Every structure is written in C-alpha cells, then in structure tokens.
Amino acid sequence: MAHSLHLYQIKDTYYFRCRIPADLKLWFAGRDDIKRTLKTKSLTQAKKLLKVWSYKAERLFTLIRSGALTPVQAHRLVQEFKCNDLKLTDNMEHLSLPEAGGTVICLGGESNPVRAVQVDLLSDVVEKYIAEYKATQKAGAPSIYELETKCRQFVRLVGDMDIKRITRDTVLGYLDVLRKLPKNMAKTKKYAGKSIEDVVRMKPKDIMSDTTLNNYMVRINSFFTWAVRVGYVDRNPADGVKHGKTKLVRPDELRKAYAKSDLAQLATAYIGMKPGEKAKLADSPDRFWLPMIALYSGMRLNEICQLNTHDIKQDTESGVWYFDIDISEGDEKMIKSAAARRKVPVHKALVSLGLLEYRSRMVDRQAPRMWMNLKLTGRGYHKSFANWFLGNGTGKGFLRKYVTTDEKLNFHSFRHTFIDTLKQKRADELIVAEIVGHSNKSMTTGRYGKPFGLVDKLAIMHMVEYGLELETLQELAGVTIG
C-alpha cells in the first residue's frame, strides 16, 4: 500500500522507495530504484524518516552530478547509501574534496574549531615517494614512468586528502573504478578529453587485463609500505588488496609465441611491401631490423632501439660478433635489471641478412647510434617504431594490418618465440637465461659462477631456426644498407 510517491507499506512495515535518475544509474549497477526498510510500523514515524531519506537521496544525486567528487568518493557514498549507513552530517563533514589551488572544502554544516593537526596531503607524499625511488632505486626509465603514472593516477581517482584518512574501503573503491576503465585509455582517441566518470559511463569493453590491474595494486601497496616505513601512516590500507584473476592462467599462457605460419606471413608482408614503403626503409631502417634482431636474439624492444654502433663488437679471442647490452653514463640508455647487462652473440641469420654491413655503413657515416631516426622520449627510443609496428590508437600498425589480428601477439612475442624455440629444443636453461637477461637465483651458479662464453652461447642460439627463406629478405636489408 503506497502512502506517497516514496513511501509504501508491506504488511505492517513501512519502506522508502526512490527512483534513480537515468544519468546516475551507472553508479547503482544499473538499478531503476532503491528500496529501504524504515524499520517502523508507525505511519507518523515513517513520514519523519521519509523526509530524512528523501533529503539524503537528493543530496547524494546532487553531489555526484556536481563533479566535485572523485569516482572513488562517489562510489563510497553510493555504497554507504545502499547499506543504510549514510549519515549525511557525519560523513559529509569528513569528506574532503580537492579544488583548484590545493584548498580543501567541507560539506554539510559549519566547521567546528579543532586542534591543529599535521596534514600530509596524499599528492605531496606521493611526490616524495617518487623522488626517493628515483634517487635510491636502480630502475630504468620505463619502471620509473610506470611508478609515476600509477601513483599519480591513484591521487587523481581517490582525491587529494590527508593520507591518514585513506582506508581500506578507499583502496577497494579505487580498485572498483580501475576495473571499469579501458586499457591504453590515455592513448585512445575516443577517450581523449573525457573525465573518468565519462569514460566509465561509456562502459568500455576493452578493459584492463587481470595482470595490469594487479600491477596497479602492487604499485599502490608498495607506496603505502614505504609510507608506513617512513612514518606517514601507521597501517598499510592496501595490504592484501588484490584484483585476483577471472580465470586460472599459466605463466606461459599470458603471452603467445608466433607460430611458424605467423612468421611466414611476416616475411610475406615485408616482401610484399609497396615500392613507397620499401623506399622508406632507407630512412627508417629500424622497421626492418628490429623484428629480425628480436626474433634471432630474444632482446627486448628498447634494448634494440638504444643500440649504439659500438655496441656491436667482435670478440678478439673467439672472433664472435656480439651485442654488448649495458647502461650508459647519461640517461640515454637503460636496462631492466642487473641481469640484463649481458653479451648476446649475433645469430648467423642476422649476419646473412647483412646486419654487420649495415653497422659498418653507420660507422663510416660517423653515426653514434644504429637507428638515427629514433628519438629519445621519457621511456626510451621505441615510441615511433612502436606506433608504426603496433599502431597508436588512431589506426592499425604494420603487424595488425598485414600479419595477425591476434591481440596476444605483439613485439614482445618475438622474445617469447625465441625462448620457446630453445625450450622445445631442450637447450640448457642456464645459458638461455643468460642470453635473454633473466636472473639466476641459484646461490651456487648465480653468485659464484662466471658468465658463459660467447662460443657456448652462440652454439645454443644457432639451435634457433624458423624455416624462413632469408634470401628473399636480403633485398629489403639491402635498402637499409644502401
């Protein structure tokens, strides 16, 4: 029996019902209305409670629409409302909202005089963490960029507040919003200029992977672990908060290796290049050589992109040519870890294609780097090549246009293919790990054993054969050599 638009009775108990505006249904999991028991059988008492709940609902709708709340704050208030826990005068007074200039406003009533307390804004603490990480960690630019991006996005989503006020519920709300965001949001044109709320309303299907979401939580957990250690907070609110996985996946299933048919199609795509595309290889030799080097060495993309001409050397004792992968005194070259410092022999397939001749040409031109067209950015030298090979969010790249549409296949799959080929050949695992720059955690062989010789490494590498007709690719290599 309904007594008013928002008040009705079931048996003897009165209930509050409120329709959710169409533009806000996303925040309430698509529901049309909210129903709440008023826990009273008295019509007089029910009418009093109706006024309170009607005010709460309108206040909540207004706050969400205002844009003043961060997604995490809005999510938290909705959950409190749905659980009958929203005490407007209590919760709103303690809800700080960021405004321009870093000031903080409070909602819901006049503020009372309080004892001055130390306030450590989340944004300030995050920047101190990033600065200390840069100063003390031997991390490359990609790792630093990832740390900066994830920690600063955390501030953006939860709001800039006193770090001591961040709770486990805050972190859970942050994770809930992350689960609704698309991958590569910043690089995708259709999301450009849109707020987080607008993007969430679009209900993107290309959401972030389980691995990416867990990586976000690892970074936030590490930040709060540091914050506890240096005394900003007493407890880590992110401790134990993980996304988990929607399905069980073995490590080898996270990325795919190229099948021989894929590699054959890759060769066909190169051979079938239009004359104009082939001519561009003279100015962009990386477009040909980077996939070939990765395929026959297992090297990482940025390791190849940052090669200097003197990084390809010939061993005086064995005569073996090799890539000398190391850091530089400045910030121009970086490696993923200490294990990534290594010497990788040049595979005979690369010699056959003419890589050494290309290097000699660059030395004769007094070029300091192998790929002079690649420019250094905050994450290394790979950006322009990656845009050409994989696409940049506005269009498909070479790989998707001409080789495969499988999203699990990318440039890193060349490394996966190289390693998997050696695994199937039963190659010595320790030598393979050293070739590809994986750490040896064994106390005996890792700490006390010397690196394997170039001859031994080259013998293992020559177990890698893909059945490609290299002669057909030599014409393209010749374009880069001139």
Short mmCIF file of C-alpha atoms in Angstrom, two decimals:
data_model
loop_
_atom_site.label_atom_id
_atom_site.label_comp_id
_atom_site.label_asym_id
_atom_site.label_seq_id
_atom_site.Cartn_x
_atom_site.Cartn_y
_atom_site.Cartn_z
CA MET A 1 0.00 0.00 0.00
CA ALA A 2 1.51 3.33 -1.08
CA HIS A 3 1.07 6.38 1.14
CA SER A 4 3.09 8.74 -1.07
CA LEU A 5 5.44 8.67 -4.03
CA HIS A 6 8.34 7.44 -1.89
CA LEU A 7 6.55 5.72 0.99
CA TYR A 8 4.76 2.40 0.90
CA GLN A 9 3.81 -0.38 3.26
CA ILE A 10 4.36 -4.12 3.04
CA LYS A 11 2.40 -5.97 5.69
CA ASP A 12 2.93 -3.77 8.74
CA THR A 13 6.36 -2.29 7.92
CA TYR A 14 6.97 0.96 6.04
CA TYR A 15 9.53 1.28 3.24
CA PHE A 16 11.24 4.13 1.42
CA ARG A 17 11.49 3.91 -2.37
CA CYS A 18 13.30 6.30 -4.67
CA ARG A 19 13.72 6.14 -8.44
CA ILE A 20 17.30 6.55 -9.62
CA PRO A 21 17.76 9.21 -12.32
CA ALA A 22 18.71 7.72 -15.68
CA ASP A 23 22.03 9.56 -15.82
CA LEU A 24 23.09 8.13 -12.45
CA LYS A 25 22.05 4.50 -12.87
CA LEU A 26 25.62 3.52 -13.70
CA TRP A 27 26.66 4.30 -10.12
CA PHE A 28 23.93 1.98 -8.82
CA ALA A 29 24.78 -1.04 -11.03
CA GLY A 30 22.01 -0.13 -13.50
CA ARG A 31 19.16 -0.41 -11.00
CA ASP A 32 15.93 1.56 -11.56
CA ASP A 33 15.24 2.36 -7.93
CA ILE A 34 16.36 1.96 -4.35
CA LYS A 35 14.17 0.41 -1.69
CA ARG A 36 14.96 0.67 2.01
CA THR A 37 13.08 -0.53 5.05
CA LEU A 38 12.36 2.22 7.56
CA LYS A 39 12.07 -0.39 10.29
CA THR A 40 8.89 1.08 11.73
CA LYS A 41 5.19 0.26 11.79
CA SER A 42 4.20 3.81 12.74
CA LEU A 43 2.98 5.99 9.89
CA THR A 44 3.90 9.13 11.82
CA GLN A 45 7.46 7.91 12.37
CA ALA A 46 7.68 6.68 8.77
CA LYS A 47 6.80 10.14 7.43
CA LYS A 48 9.55 11.69 9.53
CA LEU A 49 12.08 9.14 8.26
CA LEU A 50 10.83 9.66 4.72
CA LYS A 51 11.89 13.32 4.84
CA VAL A 52 15.36 12.30 6.05
CA TRP A 53 15.87 9.67 3.35
CA SER A 54 14.46 11.88 0.60
CA TYR A 55 16.94 14.57 1.58
CA LYS A 56 19.79 12.03 1.66
CA ALA A 57 18.90 10.77 -1.81
CA GLU A 58 18.61 14.22 -3.39
CA ARG A 59 21.81 15.33 -1.68
CA LEU A 60 23.68 12.28 -3.00
CA PHE A 61 22.37 12.75 -6.55
CA THR A 62 23.37 16.42 -6.48
CA LEU A 63 26.86 15.65 -5.23
CA ILE A 64 27.53 13.06 -7.92
CA ARG A 65 26.24 15.35 -10.66
CA SER A 66 28.31 18.28 -9.39
CA GLY A 67 31.56 16.67 -10.50
CA ALA A 68 33.17 17.67 -7.21
CA LEU A 69 33.54 14.07 -6.09
CA THR A 70 36.25 11.78 -7.35
CA PRO A 71 34.99 8.44 -8.69
CA VAL A 72 36.18 6.69 -5.55
CA GLN A 73 34.40 9.18 -3.28
CA ALA A 74 31.19 8.82 -5.27
CA HIS A 75 31.48 5.04 -5.17
CA ARG A 76 31.96 5.12 -1.41
CA LEU A 77 28.92 7.32 -0.78
CA VAL A 78 26.73 5.16 -3.01
CA GLN A 79 27.79 2.05 -1.12
CA GLU A 80 27.02 3.74 2.21
CA PHE A 81 23.64 4.85 0.91
CA LYS A 82 22.80 1.35 -0.32
CA CYS A 83 23.80 -0.12 3.03
CA ASN A 84 21.59 2.31 5.02
CA ASP A 85 24.78 3.74 6.54
CA LEU A 86 24.85 7.23 5.07
CA LYS A 87 24.80 9.71 7.93
CA LEU A 88 24.85 12.94 5.99
CA THR A 89 26.04 15.29 8.72
CA ASP A 90 28.75 12.84 9.82
CA ASN A 91 30.11 11.60 6.53
CA MET A 92 29.97 14.85 4.60
CA GLU A 93 31.87 16.80 7.20
CA HIS A 94 34.77 14.40 6.85
CA LEU A 95 34.72 14.22 3.05
CA SER A 96 37.44 16.48 1.71
CA LEU A 97 37.25 17.49 -1.90
CA PRO A 98 40.15 18.85 -3.96
CA GLU A 99 39.74 22.26 -5.56
CA ALA A 100 41.99 24.45 -7.64
CA GLY A 101 45.00 25.64 -5.73
CA GLY A 102 45.02 22.70 -3.36
CA THR A 103 42.42 24.10 -0.93
CA VAL A 104 40.00 21.77 0.80
CA ILE A 105 36.30 22.36 1.35
CA CYS A 106 33.96 20.53 3.69
CA LEU A 107 30.34 19.71 3.01
CA GLY A 108 27.48 19.51 5.46
CA GLY A 109 27.33 22.10 8.21
CA GLU A 110 29.59 24.66 9.78
CA SER A 111 33.03 23.57 10.81
CA ASN A 112 33.82 23.47 14.50
CA PRO A 113 37.09 24.77 15.96
CA VAL A 114 39.51 21.86 16.27
CA ARG A 115 43.03 21.40 17.49
CA ALA A 116 45.58 21.96 14.73
CA VAL A 117 46.92 18.68 13.39
CA GLN A 118 49.64 17.75 10.92
CA VAL A 119 48.12 17.19 7.48
CA ASP A 120 50.17 15.30 4.90
CA LEU A 121 48.43 15.61 1.55
CA LEU A 122 48.46 12.43 -0.49
CA SER A 123 49.85 14.27 -3.54
CA ASP A 124 52.81 15.61 -1.56
CA VAL A 125 53.62 12.21 -0.08
CA VAL A 126 53.38 10.55 -3.50
CA GLU A 127 55.85 13.03 -4.99
CA LYS A 128 58.28 12.42 -2.11
CA TYR A 129 57.98 8.68 -2.72
CA ILE A 130 58.69 9.10 -6.42
CA ALA A 131 61.71 11.32 -5.70
CA GLU A 132 63.15 8.81 -3.23
CA TYR A 133 62.51 5.94 -5.65
CA LYS A 134 64.42 7.74 -8.39
CA ALA A 135 67.30 8.52 -6.05
CA THR A 136 67.71 5.11 -4.43
CA GLN A 137 66.43 2.53 -6.91
CA LYS A 138 68.49 1.31 -9.85
CA ALA A 139 65.44 1.30 -12.07
CA GLY A 140 65.23 2.22 -15.72
CA ALA A 141 63.05 4.96 -17.15
CA PRO A 142 60.19 2.57 -18.03
CA SER A 143 59.89 1.41 -14.41
CA ILE A 144 60.03 4.99 -13.13
CA TYR A 145 57.40 6.07 -15.67
CA GLU A 146 55.12 3.22 -14.60
CA LEU A 147 55.53 4.15 -10.93
CA GLU A 148 54.79 7.82 -11.59
CA THR A 149 51.77 7.05 -13.74
CA LYS A 150 50.13 4.62 -11.34
CA CYS A 151 50.77 6.58 -8.14
CA ARG A 152 49.62 9.88 -9.62
CA GLN A 153 46.50 8.28 -11.03
CA PHE A 154 45.73 6.97 -7.54
CA VAL A 155 45.73 10.59 -6.31
CA ARG A 156 43.53 11.61 -9.21
CA LEU A 157 40.94 8.91 -8.55
CA VAL A 158 40.69 8.99 -4.75
CA GLY A 159 41.19 12.74 -4.36
CA ASP A 160 43.90 14.75 -2.67
CA MET A 161 43.36 14.33 1.06
CA ASP A 162 45.30 13.74 4.25
CA ILE A 163 46.99 10.40 3.69
CA LYS A 164 45.97 9.31 7.20
CA ARG A 165 42.31 9.36 6.15
CA ILE A 166 42.77 6.76 3.42
CA THR A 167 41.19 3.48 4.49
CA ARG A 168 40.90 0.00 3.09
CA ASP A 169 37.48 0.98 1.71
CA THR A 170 39.16 3.85 -0.16
CA VAL A 171 41.56 1.41 -1.79
CA LEU A 172 38.76 -1.05 -2.60
CA GLY A 173 36.78 1.77 -4.20
CA TYR A 174 39.83 2.70 -6.26
CA LEU A 175 40.17 -0.87 -7.48
CA ASP A 176 36.47 -0.99 -8.35
CA VAL A 177 36.86 2.07 -10.59
CA LEU A 178 40.00 0.65 -12.21
CA ARG A 179 38.09 -2.47 -13.20
CA LYS A 180 35.78 -0.33 -15.32
CA LEU A 181 38.49 1.57 -17.18
CA PRO A 182 39.79 0.62 -20.64
CA LYS A 183 43.33 -0.34 -21.42
CA ASN A 184 45.54 2.32 -23.02
CA MET A 185 42.96 4.98 -22.13
CA ALA A 186 45.43 7.85 -22.48
CA LYS A 187 46.46 6.67 -25.95
CA THR A 188 42.96 6.07 -27.34
CA LYS A 189 41.38 8.92 -29.29
CA LYS A 190 37.76 8.26 -28.27
CA TYR A 191 38.64 8.77 -24.60
CA ALA A 192 40.67 11.95 -25.14
CA GLY A 193 39.48 14.91 -23.08
CA LYS A 194 36.92 12.88 -21.17
CA SER A 195 36.72 12.65 -17.40
CA ILE A 196 37.00 9.32 -15.61
CA GLU A 197 33.24 9.45 -14.96
CA ASP A 198 32.53 9.97 -18.68
CA VAL A 199 34.78 7.06 -19.63
CA VAL A 200 33.10 4.76 -17.09
CA ARG A 201 29.67 5.74 -18.44
CA MET A 202 30.79 4.61 -21.89
CA LYS A 203 31.05 1.07 -20.47
CA PRO A 204 34.22 0.20 -22.42
CA LYS A 205 34.61 -3.43 -23.38
CA ASP A 206 38.37 -3.26 -23.83
CA ILE A 207 39.01 -3.12 -20.08
CA MET A 208 42.42 -3.60 -18.49
CA SER A 209 43.74 -7.14 -18.11
CA ASP A 210 44.00 -9.02 -14.83
CA THR A 211 47.78 -8.66 -14.95
CA THR A 212 47.59 -4.88 -15.43
CA LEU A 213 45.11 -4.46 -12.59
CA ASN A 214 47.26 -6.49 -10.25
CA ASN A 215 50.29 -4.42 -11.28
CA TYR A 216 48.41 -1.28 -10.26
CA MET A 217 47.70 -2.75 -6.83
CA VAL A 218 51.33 -3.89 -6.41
CA ARG A 219 52.48 -0.30 -7.00
CA ILE A 220 49.95 1.16 -4.56
CA ASN A 221 50.79 -1.47 -1.96
CA SER A 222 54.50 -0.66 -2.32
CA PHE A 223 53.75 3.04 -1.90
CA PHE A 224 51.88 2.52 1.35
CA THR A 225 54.51 0.07 2.61
CA TRP A 226 57.02 2.89 2.17
CA ALA A 227 54.62 5.38 3.80
CA VAL A 228 54.39 3.14 6.87
CA ARG A 229 58.17 2.74 7.00
CA VAL A 230 58.85 6.48 6.94
CA GLY A 231 56.04 7.31 9.37
CA TYR A 232 53.28 8.94 7.31
CA VAL A 233 50.72 6.27 8.27
CA ASP A 234 50.53 3.57 10.93
CA ARG A 235 48.99 0.86 8.76
CA ASN A 236 49.00 -0.07 5.09
CA PRO A 237 45.39 0.24 3.81
CA ALA A 238 46.34 -1.57 0.59
CA ASP A 239 47.80 -4.61 2.34
CA GLY A 240 46.25 -7.75 0.87
CA VAL A 241 44.08 -5.88 -1.65
CA LYS A 242 44.43 -7.69 -4.96
CA HIS A 243 42.37 -7.85 -8.08
CA GLY A 244 42.86 -11.59 -8.46
CA LYS A 245 42.16 -13.32 -11.73
CA THR A 246 38.94 -14.11 -13.51
CA LYS A 247 40.40 -17.42 -14.64
CA LEU A 248 43.43 -19.52 -13.90
CA VAL A 249 46.21 -18.87 -16.39
CA ARG A 250 49.64 -20.46 -16.54
CA PRO A 251 52.56 -18.02 -16.89
CA ASP A 252 53.30 -19.34 -20.39
CA GLU A 253 49.73 -18.51 -21.46
CA LEU A 254 49.98 -14.81 -20.65
CA ARG A 255 51.74 -14.12 -23.95
CA LYS A 256 51.73 -16.06 -27.17
CA ALA A 257 54.67 -17.05 -29.28
CA TYR A 258 54.48 -16.67 -33.04
CA ALA A 259 53.65 -19.83 -34.93
CA LYS A 260 55.73 -20.65 -38.00
CA SER A 261 52.77 -19.63 -40.14
CA ASP A 262 52.78 -16.20 -38.46
CA LEU A 263 56.48 -15.76 -39.17
CA ALA A 264 55.96 -16.82 -42.77
CA GLN A 265 53.23 -14.19 -43.04
CA LEU A 266 55.59 -11.62 -41.52
CA ALA A 267 58.18 -12.38 -44.19
CA THR A 268 55.48 -12.20 -46.87
CA ALA A 269 54.34 -8.82 -45.54
CA TYR A 270 57.87 -7.45 -45.80
CA ILE A 271 58.47 -8.89 -49.25
CA GLY A 272 55.09 -7.60 -50.42
CA MET A 273 55.76 -4.02 -49.36
CA LYS A 274 54.77 -1.42 -51.90
CA PRO A 275 57.66 0.43 -53.57
CA GLY A 276 57.00 3.54 -51.49
CA GLU A 277 57.07 1.56 -48.24
CA LYS A 278 60.29 -0.19 -49.26
CA ALA A 279 61.92 3.14 -50.06
CA LYS A 280 61.07 4.40 -46.54
CA LEU A 281 63.31 1.69 -45.10
CA ALA A 282 66.34 3.73 -46.15
CA ASP A 283 65.36 6.45 -43.67
CA SER A 284 63.67 4.10 -41.18
CA PRO A 285 65.90 1.00 -41.14
CA ASP A 286 64.52 0.09 -37.70
CA ARG A 287 61.29 -1.06 -39.36
CA PHE A 288 63.14 -3.99 -40.89
CA TRP A 289 65.93 -4.72 -38.44
CA LEU A 290 64.17 -4.52 -35.07
CA PRO A 291 61.85 -7.51 -35.63
CA MET A 292 64.69 -9.51 -37.18
CA ILE A 293 67.06 -8.85 -34.27
CA ALA A 294 64.36 -9.64 -31.69
CA LEU A 295 63.45 -12.84 -33.49
CA TYR A 296 67.03 -14.14 -33.58
CA SER A 297 68.30 -12.82 -30.23
CA GLY A 298 65.36 -12.58 -27.82
CA MET A 299 66.38 -9.00 -26.99
CA ARG A 300 63.82 -6.57 -25.58
CA LEU A 301 62.46 -3.76 -27.75
CA ASN A 302 64.19 -0.88 -26.01
CA GLU A 303 67.46 -2.82 -25.78
CA ILE A 304 67.50 -2.94 -29.57
CA CYS A 305 66.24 0.62 -30.08
CA GLN A 306 69.01 2.15 -27.97
CA LEU A 307 71.90 0.30 -29.63
CA ASN A 308 74.94 2.40 -30.42
CA THR A 309 77.19 1.44 -33.31
CA HIS A 310 79.97 0.49 -30.89
CA ASP A 311 77.58 -1.82 -29.01
CA ILE A 312 78.04 -4.42 -31.77
CA LYS A 313 81.55 -5.75 -31.23
CA GLN A 314 83.82 -8.60 -32.26
CA ASP A 315 85.48 -10.67 -29.55
CA THR A 316 89.24 -10.66 -30.11
CA GLU A 317 89.74 -14.23 -28.86
CA SER A 318 86.86 -16.12 -30.45
CA GLY A 319 86.07 -13.80 -33.34
CA VAL A 320 82.37 -13.92 -32.39
CA TRP A 321 80.35 -10.77 -33.05
CA TYR A 322 78.01 -9.82 -30.22
CA PHE A 323 75.64 -7.19 -28.84
CA ASP A 324 77.04 -5.54 -25.72
CA ILE A 325 73.94 -4.64 -23.69
CA ASP A 326 74.69 -2.19 -20.89
CA ILE A 327 73.71 1.18 -19.47
CA SER A 328 75.29 4.50 -20.42
CA GLU A 329 76.74 7.19 -18.19
CA GLY A 330 73.86 9.52 -19.01
CA ASP A 331 70.16 8.70 -19.21
CA GLU A 332 70.19 7.78 -22.91
CA LYS A 333 70.44 4.03 -22.35
CA MET A 334 68.74 1.92 -19.73
CA ILE A 335 68.26 -1.73 -18.88
CA LYS A 336 65.54 -3.56 -17.00
CA SER A 337 67.73 -5.12 -14.30
CA ALA A 338 71.29 -6.06 -13.39
CA ALA A 339 70.80 -9.41 -15.15
CA ALA A 340 70.03 -7.52 -18.36
CA ARG A 341 73.68 -6.45 -18.59
CA ARG A 342 75.00 -9.14 -20.92
CA LYS A 343 76.69 -10.08 -24.17
CA VAL A 344 74.46 -11.63 -26.82
CA PRO A 345 76.10 -13.22 -29.89
CA VAL A 346 74.91 -12.12 -33.32
CA HIS A 347 72.97 -15.02 -34.86
CA LYS A 348 74.19 -16.29 -38.22
CA ALA A 349 70.80 -15.38 -39.74
CA LEU A 350 71.44 -11.71 -38.94
CA VAL A 351 74.93 -11.97 -40.42
CA SER A 352 73.42 -13.50 -43.54
CA LEU A 353 70.91 -10.66 -43.82
CA GLY A 354 73.71 -8.09 -43.68
CA LEU A 355 73.49 -6.60 -40.18
CA LEU A 356 77.27 -6.25 -39.92
CA GLU A 357 77.39 -4.47 -43.28
CA TYR A 358 74.67 -2.10 -42.06
CA ARG A 359 76.69 -1.42 -38.90
CA SER A 360 79.81 -0.69 -40.99
CA ARG A 361 77.83 1.77 -43.08
CA MET A 362 76.70 3.62 -39.94
CA VAL A 363 80.27 3.66 -38.58
CA ASP A 364 81.54 5.09 -41.88
CA ARG A 365 78.92 7.84 -41.56
CA GLN A 366 80.16 8.50 -38.02
CA ALA A 367 76.66 7.84 -36.71
CA PRO A 368 76.71 7.26 -32.95
CA ARG A 369 73.56 5.13 -32.93
CA MET A 370 72.30 2.29 -35.09
CA TRP A 371 68.89 3.85 -35.74
CA MET A 372 69.39 7.59 -36.01
CA ASN A 373 65.74 8.24 -36.89
CA LEU A 374 64.56 7.07 -33.44
CA LYS A 375 64.29 9.88 -30.91
CA LEU A 376 64.67 9.65 -27.14
CA THR A 377 61.49 10.09 -25.07
CA GLY A 378 60.82 9.61 -21.39
CA ARG A 379 60.54 5.86 -21.86
CA GLY A 380 63.37 5.26 -24.28
CA TYR A 381 63.81 5.27 -28.04
CA HIS A 382 60.99 2.94 -29.07
CA LYS A 383 57.93 5.21 -29.41
CA SER A 384 57.94 5.97 -33.15
CA PHE A 385 58.75 2.38 -34.08
CA ALA A 386 56.03 1.05 -31.75
CA ASN A 387 53.49 3.40 -33.34
CA TRP A 388 54.42 2.11 -36.79
CA PHE A 389 54.53 -1.56 -35.83
CA LEU A 390 51.57 -1.77 -33.43
CA GLY A 391 49.54 1.37 -34.14
CA ASN A 392 48.96 4.42 -31.98
CA GLY A 393 45.30 4.25 -31.01
CA THR A 394 44.08 6.01 -34.14
CA GLY A 395 44.91 3.29 -36.63
CA LYS A 396 46.35 -0.18 -37.06
CA GLY A 397 50.07 -0.72 -37.34
CA PHE A 398 52.07 -2.96 -39.66
CA LEU A 399 51.57 -6.07 -37.51
CA ARG A 400 47.76 -5.83 -37.36
CA LYS A 401 47.37 -4.77 -40.98
CA TYR A 402 49.50 -7.41 -42.65
CA VAL A 403 50.44 -10.19 -40.22
CA THR A 404 47.90 -11.01 -37.50
CA THR A 405 44.91 -9.58 -35.65
CA ASP A 406 45.60 -11.70 -32.57
CA GLU A 407 45.85 -9.21 -29.67
CA LYS A 408 48.09 -11.61 -27.73
CA LEU A 409 50.79 -11.28 -30.37
CA ASN A 410 52.95 -8.17 -30.21
CA PHE A 411 56.61 -7.20 -30.43
CA HIS A 412 57.46 -8.89 -27.14
CA SER A 413 56.17 -12.11 -28.70
CA PHE A 414 59.40 -12.26 -30.74
CA ARG A 415 61.28 -12.67 -27.45
CA HIS A 416 58.74 -15.25 -26.32
CA THR A 417 59.17 -17.10 -29.63
CA PHE A 418 62.96 -17.16 -29.32
CA ILE A 419 62.84 -18.51 -25.75
CA ASP A 420 60.11 -21.04 -26.51
CA THR A 421 62.04 -22.37 -29.53
CA LEU A 422 65.06 -23.06 -27.32
CA LYS A 423 62.85 -24.61 -24.66
CA GLN A 424 61.38 -27.04 -27.18
CA LYS A 425 64.93 -27.87 -28.34
CA ARG A 426 65.82 -28.79 -24.72
CA ALA A 427 68.53 -26.11 -24.65
CA ASP A 428 70.48 -25.57 -21.43
CA GLU A 429 68.25 -23.38 -19.26
CA LEU A 430 71.11 -21.51 -17.57
CA ILE A 431 72.66 -20.49 -20.88
CA VAL A 432 69.28 -19.44 -22.29
CA ALA A 433 68.60 -17.33 -19.18
CA GLU A 434 71.93 -15.58 -19.60
CA ILE A 435 71.31 -14.92 -23.30
CA VAL A 436 67.93 -13.28 -22.69
CA GLY A 437 68.91 -11.47 -19.49
CA HIS A 438 66.98 -13.43 -16.87
CA SER A 439 68.50 -13.58 -13.40
CA ASN A 440 69.96 -16.80 -12.00
CA LYS A 441 68.71 -17.01 -8.41
CA SER A 442 70.85 -20.01 -7.52
CA MET A 443 73.37 -19.27 -4.75
CA THR A 444 75.91 -21.64 -6.30
CA THR A 445 75.79 -20.83 -10.01
CA GLY A 446 74.27 -17.35 -9.75
CA ARG A 447 76.65 -15.83 -7.21
CA TYR A 448 79.87 -17.74 -7.83
CA GLY A 449 79.63 -18.88 -11.45
CA LYS A 450 81.17 -16.79 -14.21
CA PRO A 451 79.19 -15.88 -17.36
CA PHE A 452 79.13 -18.43 -20.17
CA GLY A 453 81.47 -17.83 -23.08
CA LEU A 454 80.32 -16.35 -26.37
CA VAL A 455 81.09 -19.56 -28.24
CA ASP A 456 78.83 -21.58 -25.94
CA LYS A 457 76.07 -19.01 -26.22
CA LEU A 458 76.31 -18.88 -30.00
CA ALA A 459 76.08 -22.67 -30.24
CA ILE A 460 72.82 -22.54 -28.28
CA MET A 461 71.48 -19.65 -30.35
CA HIS A 462 72.14 -21.50 -33.60
CA MET A 463 69.58 -24.06 -32.45
CA VAL A 464 67.02 -21.38 -33.37
CA GLU A 465 65.78 -21.81 -36.92
CA TYR A 466 62.38 -20.73 -38.22
CA GLY A 467 62.48 -22.01 -41.77
CA LEU A 468 62.39 -18.52 -43.28
CA GLU A 469 63.88 -18.00 -46.73
CA LEU A 470 66.39 -15.33 -45.78
CA GLU A 471 67.45 -14.78 -49.36
CA THR A 472 64.06 -13.24 -50.11
CA LEU A 473 64.54 -10.72 -47.29
CA GLN A 474 68.04 -9.67 -48.31
CA GLU A 475 66.67 -7.20 -50.85
CA LEU A 476 64.95 -5.27 -48.06
CA ALA A 477 68.08 -5.41 -45.92
CA GLY A 478 69.98 -4.01 -48.89
CA VAL A 479 67.69 -0.96 -48.96
CA THR A 480 68.80 -0.11 -45.42
CA ILE A 481 72.47 -0.62 -46.27
CA GLY A 482 72.38 1.45 -49.44
#
